Coordinates of C-alpha atoms in Angstrom, one line a residue:
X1 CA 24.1 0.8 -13.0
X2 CA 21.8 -0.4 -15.6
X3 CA 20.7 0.9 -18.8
X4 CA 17.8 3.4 -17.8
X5 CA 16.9 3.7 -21.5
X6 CA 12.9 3.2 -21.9
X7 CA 11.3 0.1 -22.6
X8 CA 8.3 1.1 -24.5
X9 CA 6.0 -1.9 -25.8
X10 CA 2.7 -3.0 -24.8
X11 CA 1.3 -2.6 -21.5
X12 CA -0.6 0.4 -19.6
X13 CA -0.7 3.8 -20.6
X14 CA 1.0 6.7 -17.8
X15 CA -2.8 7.7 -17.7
X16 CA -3.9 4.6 -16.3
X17 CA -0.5 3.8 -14.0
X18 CA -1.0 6.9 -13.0
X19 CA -4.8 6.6 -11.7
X20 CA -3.7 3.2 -10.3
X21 CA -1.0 4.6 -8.2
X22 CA -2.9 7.2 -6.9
X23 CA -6.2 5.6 -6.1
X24 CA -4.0 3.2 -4.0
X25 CA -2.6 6.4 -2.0
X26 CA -5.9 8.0 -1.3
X27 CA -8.0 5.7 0.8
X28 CA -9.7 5.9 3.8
X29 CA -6.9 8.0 5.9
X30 CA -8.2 11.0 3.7
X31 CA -10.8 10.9 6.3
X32 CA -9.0 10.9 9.6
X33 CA -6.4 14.1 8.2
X34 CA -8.6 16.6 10.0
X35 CA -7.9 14.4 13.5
X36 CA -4.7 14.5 12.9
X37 CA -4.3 18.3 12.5
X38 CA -6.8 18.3 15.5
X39 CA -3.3 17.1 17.7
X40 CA -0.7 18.9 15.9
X41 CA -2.0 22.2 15.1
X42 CA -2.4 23.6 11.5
X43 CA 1.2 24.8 11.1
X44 CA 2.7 21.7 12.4
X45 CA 0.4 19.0 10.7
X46 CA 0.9 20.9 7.3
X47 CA 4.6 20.1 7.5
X48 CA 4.3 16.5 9.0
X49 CA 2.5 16.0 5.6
X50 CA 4.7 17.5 3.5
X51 CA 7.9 15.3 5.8
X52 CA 5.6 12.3 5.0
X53 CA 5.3 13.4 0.9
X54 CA 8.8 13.9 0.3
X55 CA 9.8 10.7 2.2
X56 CA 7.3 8.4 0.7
X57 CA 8.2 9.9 -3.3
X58 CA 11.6 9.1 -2.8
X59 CA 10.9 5.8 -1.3
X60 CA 8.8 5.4 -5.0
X61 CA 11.6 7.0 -7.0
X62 CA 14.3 4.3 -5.7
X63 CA 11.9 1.6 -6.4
X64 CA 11.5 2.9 -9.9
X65 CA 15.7 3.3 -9.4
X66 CA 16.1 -0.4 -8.5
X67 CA 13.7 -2.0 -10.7
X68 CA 15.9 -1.7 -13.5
X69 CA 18.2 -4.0 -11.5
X70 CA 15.5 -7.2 -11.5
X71 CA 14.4 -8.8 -14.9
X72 CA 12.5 -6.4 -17.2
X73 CA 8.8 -6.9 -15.9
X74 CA 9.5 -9.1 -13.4
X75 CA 10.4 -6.3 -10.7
X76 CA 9.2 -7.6 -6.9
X77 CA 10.2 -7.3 -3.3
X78 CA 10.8 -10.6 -3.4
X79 CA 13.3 -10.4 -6.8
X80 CA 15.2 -7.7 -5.4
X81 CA 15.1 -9.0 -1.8
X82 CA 17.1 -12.3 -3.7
X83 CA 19.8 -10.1 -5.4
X84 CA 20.4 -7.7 -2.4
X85 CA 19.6 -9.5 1.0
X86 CA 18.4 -13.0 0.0
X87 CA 18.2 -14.4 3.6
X88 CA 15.3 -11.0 4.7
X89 CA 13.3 -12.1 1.2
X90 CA 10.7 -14.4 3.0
X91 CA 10.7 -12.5 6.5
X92 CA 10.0 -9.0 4.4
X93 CA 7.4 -10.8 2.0
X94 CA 5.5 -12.6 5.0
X95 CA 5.1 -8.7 6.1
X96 CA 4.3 -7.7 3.0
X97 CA 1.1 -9.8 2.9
X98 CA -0.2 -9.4 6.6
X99 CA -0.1 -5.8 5.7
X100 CA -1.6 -5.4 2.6
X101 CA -4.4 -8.2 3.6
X102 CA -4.9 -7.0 7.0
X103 CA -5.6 -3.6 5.2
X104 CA -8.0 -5.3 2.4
X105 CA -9.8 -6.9 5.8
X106 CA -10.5 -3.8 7.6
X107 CA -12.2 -2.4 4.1
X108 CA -14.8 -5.1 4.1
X109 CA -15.4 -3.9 8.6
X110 CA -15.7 -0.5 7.4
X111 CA -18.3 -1.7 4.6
X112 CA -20.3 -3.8 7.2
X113 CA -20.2 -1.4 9.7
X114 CA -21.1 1.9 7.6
X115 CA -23.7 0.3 5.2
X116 CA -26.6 -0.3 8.0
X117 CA -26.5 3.2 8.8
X118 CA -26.9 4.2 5.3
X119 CA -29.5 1.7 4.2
X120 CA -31.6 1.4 8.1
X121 CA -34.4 -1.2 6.3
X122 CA -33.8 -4.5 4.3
X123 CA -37.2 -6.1 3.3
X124 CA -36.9 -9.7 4.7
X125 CA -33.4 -9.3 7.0
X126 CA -33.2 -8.9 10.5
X127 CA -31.6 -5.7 11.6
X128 CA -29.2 -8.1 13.6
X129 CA -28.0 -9.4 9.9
X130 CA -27.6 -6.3 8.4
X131 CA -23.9 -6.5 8.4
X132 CA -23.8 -9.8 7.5
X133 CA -26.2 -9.0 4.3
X134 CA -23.8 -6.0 3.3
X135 CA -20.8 -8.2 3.7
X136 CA -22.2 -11.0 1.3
X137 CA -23.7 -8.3 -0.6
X138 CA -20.3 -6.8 -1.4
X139 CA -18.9 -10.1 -3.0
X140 CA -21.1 -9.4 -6.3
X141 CA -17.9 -5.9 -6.7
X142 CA -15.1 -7.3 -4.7
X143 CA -14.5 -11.4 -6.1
X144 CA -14.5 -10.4 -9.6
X145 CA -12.0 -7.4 -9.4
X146 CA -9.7 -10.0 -7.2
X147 CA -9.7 -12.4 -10.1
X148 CA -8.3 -9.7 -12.6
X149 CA -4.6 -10.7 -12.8
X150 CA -3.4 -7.1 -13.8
X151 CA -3.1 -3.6 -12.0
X152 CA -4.5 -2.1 -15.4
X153 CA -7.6 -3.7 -15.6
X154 CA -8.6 -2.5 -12.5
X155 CA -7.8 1.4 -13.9
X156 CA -11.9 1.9 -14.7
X157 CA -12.9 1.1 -10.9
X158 CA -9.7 3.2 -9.4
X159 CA -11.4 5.9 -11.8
X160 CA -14.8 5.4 -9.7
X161 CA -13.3 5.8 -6.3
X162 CA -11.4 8.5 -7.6
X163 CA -14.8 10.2 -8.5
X164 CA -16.1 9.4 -5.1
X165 CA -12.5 10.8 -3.6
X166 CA -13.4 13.9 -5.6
X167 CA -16.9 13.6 -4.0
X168 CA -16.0 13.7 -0.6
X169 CA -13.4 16.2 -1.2
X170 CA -15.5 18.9 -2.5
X171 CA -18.8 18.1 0.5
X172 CA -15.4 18.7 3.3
X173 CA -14.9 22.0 1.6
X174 CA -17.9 23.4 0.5
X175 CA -19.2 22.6 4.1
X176 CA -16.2 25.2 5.0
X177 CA -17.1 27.8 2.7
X178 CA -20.9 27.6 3.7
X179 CA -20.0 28.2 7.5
X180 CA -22.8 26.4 8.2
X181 CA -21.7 23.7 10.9
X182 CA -21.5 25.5 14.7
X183 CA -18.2 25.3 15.4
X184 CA -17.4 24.0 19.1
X185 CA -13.7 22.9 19.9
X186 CA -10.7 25.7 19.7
X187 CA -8.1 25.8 16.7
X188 CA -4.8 25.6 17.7
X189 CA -1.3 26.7 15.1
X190 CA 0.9 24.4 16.9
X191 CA 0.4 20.4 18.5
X192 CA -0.3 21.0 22.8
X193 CA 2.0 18.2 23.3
X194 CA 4.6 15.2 22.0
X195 CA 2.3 12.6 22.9
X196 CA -0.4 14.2 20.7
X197 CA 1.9 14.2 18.0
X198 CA 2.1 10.3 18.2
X199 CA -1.3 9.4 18.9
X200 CA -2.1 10.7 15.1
X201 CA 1.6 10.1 13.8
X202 CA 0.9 7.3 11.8
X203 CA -2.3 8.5 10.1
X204 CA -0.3 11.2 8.1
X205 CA 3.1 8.9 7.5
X206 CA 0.7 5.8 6.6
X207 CA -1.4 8.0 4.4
X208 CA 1.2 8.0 1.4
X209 CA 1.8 4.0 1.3
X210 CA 0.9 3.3 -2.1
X211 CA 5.0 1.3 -2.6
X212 CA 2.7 -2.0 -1.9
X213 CA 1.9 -1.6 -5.9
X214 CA 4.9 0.6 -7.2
X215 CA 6.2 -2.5 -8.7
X216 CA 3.2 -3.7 -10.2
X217 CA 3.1 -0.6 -12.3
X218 CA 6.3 -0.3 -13.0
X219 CA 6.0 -3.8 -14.5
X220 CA 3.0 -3.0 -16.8
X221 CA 3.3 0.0 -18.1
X222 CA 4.6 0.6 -21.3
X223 CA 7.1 3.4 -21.1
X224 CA 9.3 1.9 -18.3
X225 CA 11.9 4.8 -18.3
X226 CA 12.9 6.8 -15.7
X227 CA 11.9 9.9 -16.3
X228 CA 7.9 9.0 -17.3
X229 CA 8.2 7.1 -14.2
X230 CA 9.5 10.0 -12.0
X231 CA 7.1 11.9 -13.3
X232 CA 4.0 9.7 -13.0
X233 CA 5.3 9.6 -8.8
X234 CA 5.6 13.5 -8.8
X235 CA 2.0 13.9 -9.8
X236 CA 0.8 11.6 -7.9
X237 CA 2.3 12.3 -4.1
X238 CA 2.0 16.1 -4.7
X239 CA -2.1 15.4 -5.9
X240 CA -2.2 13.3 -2.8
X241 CA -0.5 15.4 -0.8
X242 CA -2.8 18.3 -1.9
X243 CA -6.2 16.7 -1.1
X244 CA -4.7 15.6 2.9
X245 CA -3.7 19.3 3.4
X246 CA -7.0 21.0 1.6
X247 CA -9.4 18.0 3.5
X248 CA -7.5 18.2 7.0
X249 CA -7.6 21.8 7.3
X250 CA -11.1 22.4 6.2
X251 CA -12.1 19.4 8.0
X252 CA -10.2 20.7 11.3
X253 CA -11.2 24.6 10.6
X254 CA -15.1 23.3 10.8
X255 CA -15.2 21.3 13.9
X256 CA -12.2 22.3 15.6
X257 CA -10.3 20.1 18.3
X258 CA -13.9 17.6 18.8
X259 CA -13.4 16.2 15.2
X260 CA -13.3 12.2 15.0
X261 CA -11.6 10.0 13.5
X262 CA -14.0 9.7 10.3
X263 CA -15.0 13.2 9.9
X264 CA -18.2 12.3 7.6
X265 CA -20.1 10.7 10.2
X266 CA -20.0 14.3 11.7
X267 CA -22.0 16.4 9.3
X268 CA -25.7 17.1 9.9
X269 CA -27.8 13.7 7.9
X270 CA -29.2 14.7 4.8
X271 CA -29.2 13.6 1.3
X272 CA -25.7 14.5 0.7
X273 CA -24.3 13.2 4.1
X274 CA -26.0 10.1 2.8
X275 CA -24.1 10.1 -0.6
X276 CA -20.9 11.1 1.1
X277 CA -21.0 8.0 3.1
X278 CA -21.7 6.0 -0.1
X279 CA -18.8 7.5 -1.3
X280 CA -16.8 6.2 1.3
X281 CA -18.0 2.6 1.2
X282 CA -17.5 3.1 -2.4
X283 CA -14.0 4.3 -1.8
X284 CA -12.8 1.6 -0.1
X285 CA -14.5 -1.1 -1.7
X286 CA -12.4 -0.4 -5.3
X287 CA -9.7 -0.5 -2.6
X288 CA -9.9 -3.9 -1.4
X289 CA -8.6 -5.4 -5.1
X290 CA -6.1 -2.6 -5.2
X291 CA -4.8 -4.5 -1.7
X292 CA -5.5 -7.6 -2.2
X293 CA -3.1 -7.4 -5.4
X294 CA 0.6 -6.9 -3.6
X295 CA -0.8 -9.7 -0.8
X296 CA -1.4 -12.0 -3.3
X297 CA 2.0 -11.7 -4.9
X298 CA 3.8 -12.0 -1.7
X299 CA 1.6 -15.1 -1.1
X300 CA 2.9 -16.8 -3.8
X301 CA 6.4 -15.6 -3.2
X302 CA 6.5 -17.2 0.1
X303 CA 4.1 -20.0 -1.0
X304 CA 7.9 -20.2 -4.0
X305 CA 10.5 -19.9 -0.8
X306 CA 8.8 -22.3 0.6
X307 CA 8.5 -25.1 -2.3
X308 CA 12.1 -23.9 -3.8
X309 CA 13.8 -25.2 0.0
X310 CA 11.4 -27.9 0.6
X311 CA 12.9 -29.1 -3.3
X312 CA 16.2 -29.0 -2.1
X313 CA 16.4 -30.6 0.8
X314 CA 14.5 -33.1 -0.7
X315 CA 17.4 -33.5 -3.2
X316 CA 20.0 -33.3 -0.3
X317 CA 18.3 -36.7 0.8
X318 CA 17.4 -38.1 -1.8
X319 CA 19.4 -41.7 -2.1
X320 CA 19.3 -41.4 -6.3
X321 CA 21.5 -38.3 -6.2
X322 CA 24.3 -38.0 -8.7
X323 CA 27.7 -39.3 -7.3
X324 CA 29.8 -36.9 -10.0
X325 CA 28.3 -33.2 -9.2
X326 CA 28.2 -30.5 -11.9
X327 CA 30.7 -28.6 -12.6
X328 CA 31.5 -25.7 -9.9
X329 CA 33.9 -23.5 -12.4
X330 CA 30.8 -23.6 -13.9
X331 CA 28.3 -22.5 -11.2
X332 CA 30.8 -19.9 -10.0
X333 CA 30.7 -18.3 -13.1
X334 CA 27.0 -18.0 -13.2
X335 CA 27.0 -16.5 -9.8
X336 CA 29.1 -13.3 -11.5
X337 CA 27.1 -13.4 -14.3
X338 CA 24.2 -10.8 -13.2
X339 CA 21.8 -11.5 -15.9
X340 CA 21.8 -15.1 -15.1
X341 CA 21.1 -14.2 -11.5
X342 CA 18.4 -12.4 -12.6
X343 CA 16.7 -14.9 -14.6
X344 CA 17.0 -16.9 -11.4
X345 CA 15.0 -14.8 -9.4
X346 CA 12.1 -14.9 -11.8
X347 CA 9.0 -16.3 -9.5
X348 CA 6.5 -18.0 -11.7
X349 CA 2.6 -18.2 -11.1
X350 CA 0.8 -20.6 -13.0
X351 CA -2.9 -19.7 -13.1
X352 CA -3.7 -22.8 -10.7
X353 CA -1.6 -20.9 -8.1
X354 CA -3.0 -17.6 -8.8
X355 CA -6.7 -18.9 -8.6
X356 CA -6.2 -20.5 -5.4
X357 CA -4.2 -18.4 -3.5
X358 CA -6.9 -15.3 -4.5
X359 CA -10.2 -18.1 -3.1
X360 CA -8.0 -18.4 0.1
X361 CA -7.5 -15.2 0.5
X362 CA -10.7 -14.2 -0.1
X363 CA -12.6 -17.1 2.6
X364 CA -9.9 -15.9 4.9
X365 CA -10.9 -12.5 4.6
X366 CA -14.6 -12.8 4.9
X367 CA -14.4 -14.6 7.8
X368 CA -12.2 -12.3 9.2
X369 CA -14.9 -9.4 8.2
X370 CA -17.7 -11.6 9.6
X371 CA -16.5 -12.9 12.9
X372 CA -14.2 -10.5 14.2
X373 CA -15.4 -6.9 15.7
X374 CA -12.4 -5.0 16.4
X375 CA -8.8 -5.8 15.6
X376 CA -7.5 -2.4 15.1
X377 CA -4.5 -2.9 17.9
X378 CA -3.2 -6.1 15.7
X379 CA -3.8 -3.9 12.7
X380 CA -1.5 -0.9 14.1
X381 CA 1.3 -3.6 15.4
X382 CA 1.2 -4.8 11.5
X383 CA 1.0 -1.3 9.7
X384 CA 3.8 0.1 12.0
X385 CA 6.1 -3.0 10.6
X386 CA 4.5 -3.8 7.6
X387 CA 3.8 0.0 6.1
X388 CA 7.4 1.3 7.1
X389 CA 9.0 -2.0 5.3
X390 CA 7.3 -1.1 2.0
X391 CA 7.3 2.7 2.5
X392 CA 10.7 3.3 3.6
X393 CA 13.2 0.2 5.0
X394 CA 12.8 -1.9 2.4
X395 CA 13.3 0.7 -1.1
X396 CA 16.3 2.5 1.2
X397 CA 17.7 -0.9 1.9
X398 CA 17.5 -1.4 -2.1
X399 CA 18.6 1.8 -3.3
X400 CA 22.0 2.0 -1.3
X401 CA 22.6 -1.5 -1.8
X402 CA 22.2 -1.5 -5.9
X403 CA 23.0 2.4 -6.4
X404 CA 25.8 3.8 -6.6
X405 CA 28.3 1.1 -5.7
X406 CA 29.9 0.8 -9.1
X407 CA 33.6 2.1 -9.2
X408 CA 32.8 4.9 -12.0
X409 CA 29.4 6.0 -10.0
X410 CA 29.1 9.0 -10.1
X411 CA 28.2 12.1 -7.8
X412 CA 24.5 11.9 -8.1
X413 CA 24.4 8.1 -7.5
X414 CA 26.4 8.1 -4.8
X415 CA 24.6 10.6 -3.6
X416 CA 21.2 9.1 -3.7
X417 CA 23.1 6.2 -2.5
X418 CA 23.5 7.4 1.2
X419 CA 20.0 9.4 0.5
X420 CA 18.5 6.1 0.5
X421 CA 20.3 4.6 3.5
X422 CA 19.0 7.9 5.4
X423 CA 15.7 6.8 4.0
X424 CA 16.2 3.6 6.2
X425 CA 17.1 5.1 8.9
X426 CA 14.2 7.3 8.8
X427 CA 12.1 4.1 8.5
X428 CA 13.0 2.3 11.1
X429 CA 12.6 5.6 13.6
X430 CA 8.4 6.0 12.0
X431 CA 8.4 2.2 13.0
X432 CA 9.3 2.8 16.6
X433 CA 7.2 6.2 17.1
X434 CA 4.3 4.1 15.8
X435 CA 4.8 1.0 17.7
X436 CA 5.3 3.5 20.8
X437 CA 2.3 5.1 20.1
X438 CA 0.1 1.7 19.5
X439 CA 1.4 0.4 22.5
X440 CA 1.7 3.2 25.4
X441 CA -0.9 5.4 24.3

């Protein structure tokens, strides 16, 4: 295995990976715990969460595990997709960014569709463009932040949503304590049924993904070793994992079995009601960059694939080719050298590249926003393929490829080793429960 000795040098602080990492766990699915607890029961969905916590850390610990196999800040899917399974690279990536921007997309919906009920009068707009005005409206926040290149500039607006996270956690809670929302559906220890189980399944296991931007911030920050980097996961899937349990019990213990799916909408309107809501669009829209950022990456990865073989075959027909080829002793020797295979797997991205793939992504996702109502089915189909790929399939895949396969490996590596196959297999199982459950329920 590689060295795991730190590389310390410029880049962010644990502070700041730390509040990146977490602000890209906690999004909107801290809202729609308390439904899921509504299906299966207050004993059950406390361990389901805690399944989902330990399950989605070590999926975040092997990517911090594997990383040290790719080139020292260069650490993708993509890179580690070339060393270990080079032929799934593009297929993975492709998933990789219909997840992530499908997820951005369905941000800006919740923005257009939540603002007009906040803000009921607009001095000069139809209340038929309201949603439209609070889409364009959002731009002035969301194209900037998509334009920084770096997880760490983006640390002072993750800092914001995590202020509106606190927000929303403390009005769930306080709500509790008060007693002062009638009760009306029964509270239940244990889910009435399997199918109830999967009808909210994905909420809790989804709820963790934040391995879209793992690499990301292992690549910038500035103490890369494995411990610091353990560490910085620990706190942040057990802070996470914290806030679901505290919010969805609360949340369930105050309106019972009738809860919804976005349990602020719920609550009696006042001024706080109204500033828990602005929370929420505040929430999400520091989220969009957050997604838009691993999208964008596996963009240009593809966007690479694609050039790299479209290069090549160019070459293959090209009439100007060189009768005498190079050296193969040569070649063949760079193929066992690791290190050069690394370097190979390097994917640039000029800044031309960077600026138009963000302005495409962008257009494409407004007019998404804009234009279509409701694609939550084609959302679910993506998340149950895209979210267990990043979450789960994809970091086992890594780990038991790249870990412990060494001859002197020893018992812990081979032990995490067959851990992260497990980790696979447990992936590919959420993927089929969720599909189920998108598709027959």
């Amino acid at each position: 295995m590689p060295s795991v000795d730190p590389v310390i040098g410029n880049g962010a602080s644990t502070v700041s990976s730390s509040i990146n990492l977490i602000k890209t766990i906690i999004g909107a699915g801290l809202l729609s715990m308390p439904l899921a607890y509504s299906t299966d029961g207050s004993i059950f969905g406390t361990f389901i969460i805690l399944v989902a916590a330990i399950t989605s850390g070590f999926g975040l610990v092997l990517q911090a595990l594997v990383s040290k196999f790719a080139p020292v800040g260069n650490a993708t899917f993509y890179n580690l997709c070339q060393i270990t399974y080079p032929q799934l690279s593009v297929i993975f990536d492709i998933a990789i960014a219909i997840q992530c921007f499908g997820c951005a997309v369905s941000y800006l919906v919740l923005i257009g569709d939540l603002m007009p009920t906040i803000v009921t009068y607009i001095p000069h707009v139809a209340e038929k463009h309201h949603r439209l005005f609070w889409l364009v409206a959002s731009t002035i926040a969301t194209v900037p932040l998509s334009f920084l290149k770096n997880l760490d500039s983006l640390k002072y607006t993750s800092i914001l949503g995590l202020v509106a996270v606190a927000y929303l956690t403390l009005f769930v809670v306080g709500h509790w304590f008060a007693n002062d929302i009638p009760r009306n559906g029964i509270i239940s220890y244990w889910p009435s049924s399997t199918t109830a189980v999967f009808s909210t399944f994905s909420i809790i296991v989804f709820a963790f993904t934040g391995h879209q931007n793992m690499f990301s911030i292992i690549n910038e920050a500035r103490d890369k070793s494995i411990g610091k980097l353990v560490s910085l996961i620990n706190f942040a899937i057990v802070l996470a994992a914290l806030l679901f349990i505290i919010v969805g019990l609360t949340g369930y213990l105050t309106f019972g079995a009738n809860v919804s799916g976005n349990i602020i909408l719920m609550y009696p309107a006042n001024w706080a009601t109204t500033l828990g809501r602005f929370c929420i669009v505040f929430m999400v829209l520091f989220s969009f960059p957050l997604m838009l950022h691993p999208a964008r990456i596996s963009v240009n990865n593809v966007y690479f694939a694609a050039k790299k073989k479209f290069i090549q075959v160019e070459e293959r027909v090209n009439e100007t080719t060189q009768l005498l080829q190079p050296d193969t002793s040569v070649q063949n020797e760079n193929e066992n050298d690791p290190e050069l295979q690394m370097k190979e797997v390097v994917v640039p991205f000029p800044r031309e590249t960077f600026i138009a793939i963000t302005i495409t992504l962008l257009v494409v996702g407004y007019f998404l926003a804009i234009t279509v109502k409701s694609f939550a089915f084609i959302l679910a189909i993506v998340g149950a393929t895209g979210s267990t790929s990043i979450s789960f399939i994809l970091p086992g895949l890594f780990g038991y490829k790249l870990i412990g396969s060494e001859v002197d490996a020893s018992k812990a590596e081979k032990a995490v080793k067959y851990l992260s196959l497990s980790l696979t297999v447990w992936g590919v199982i959420v993927m089929f429960v969720c599909l189920y459950s998108s598709l027959a329920l």
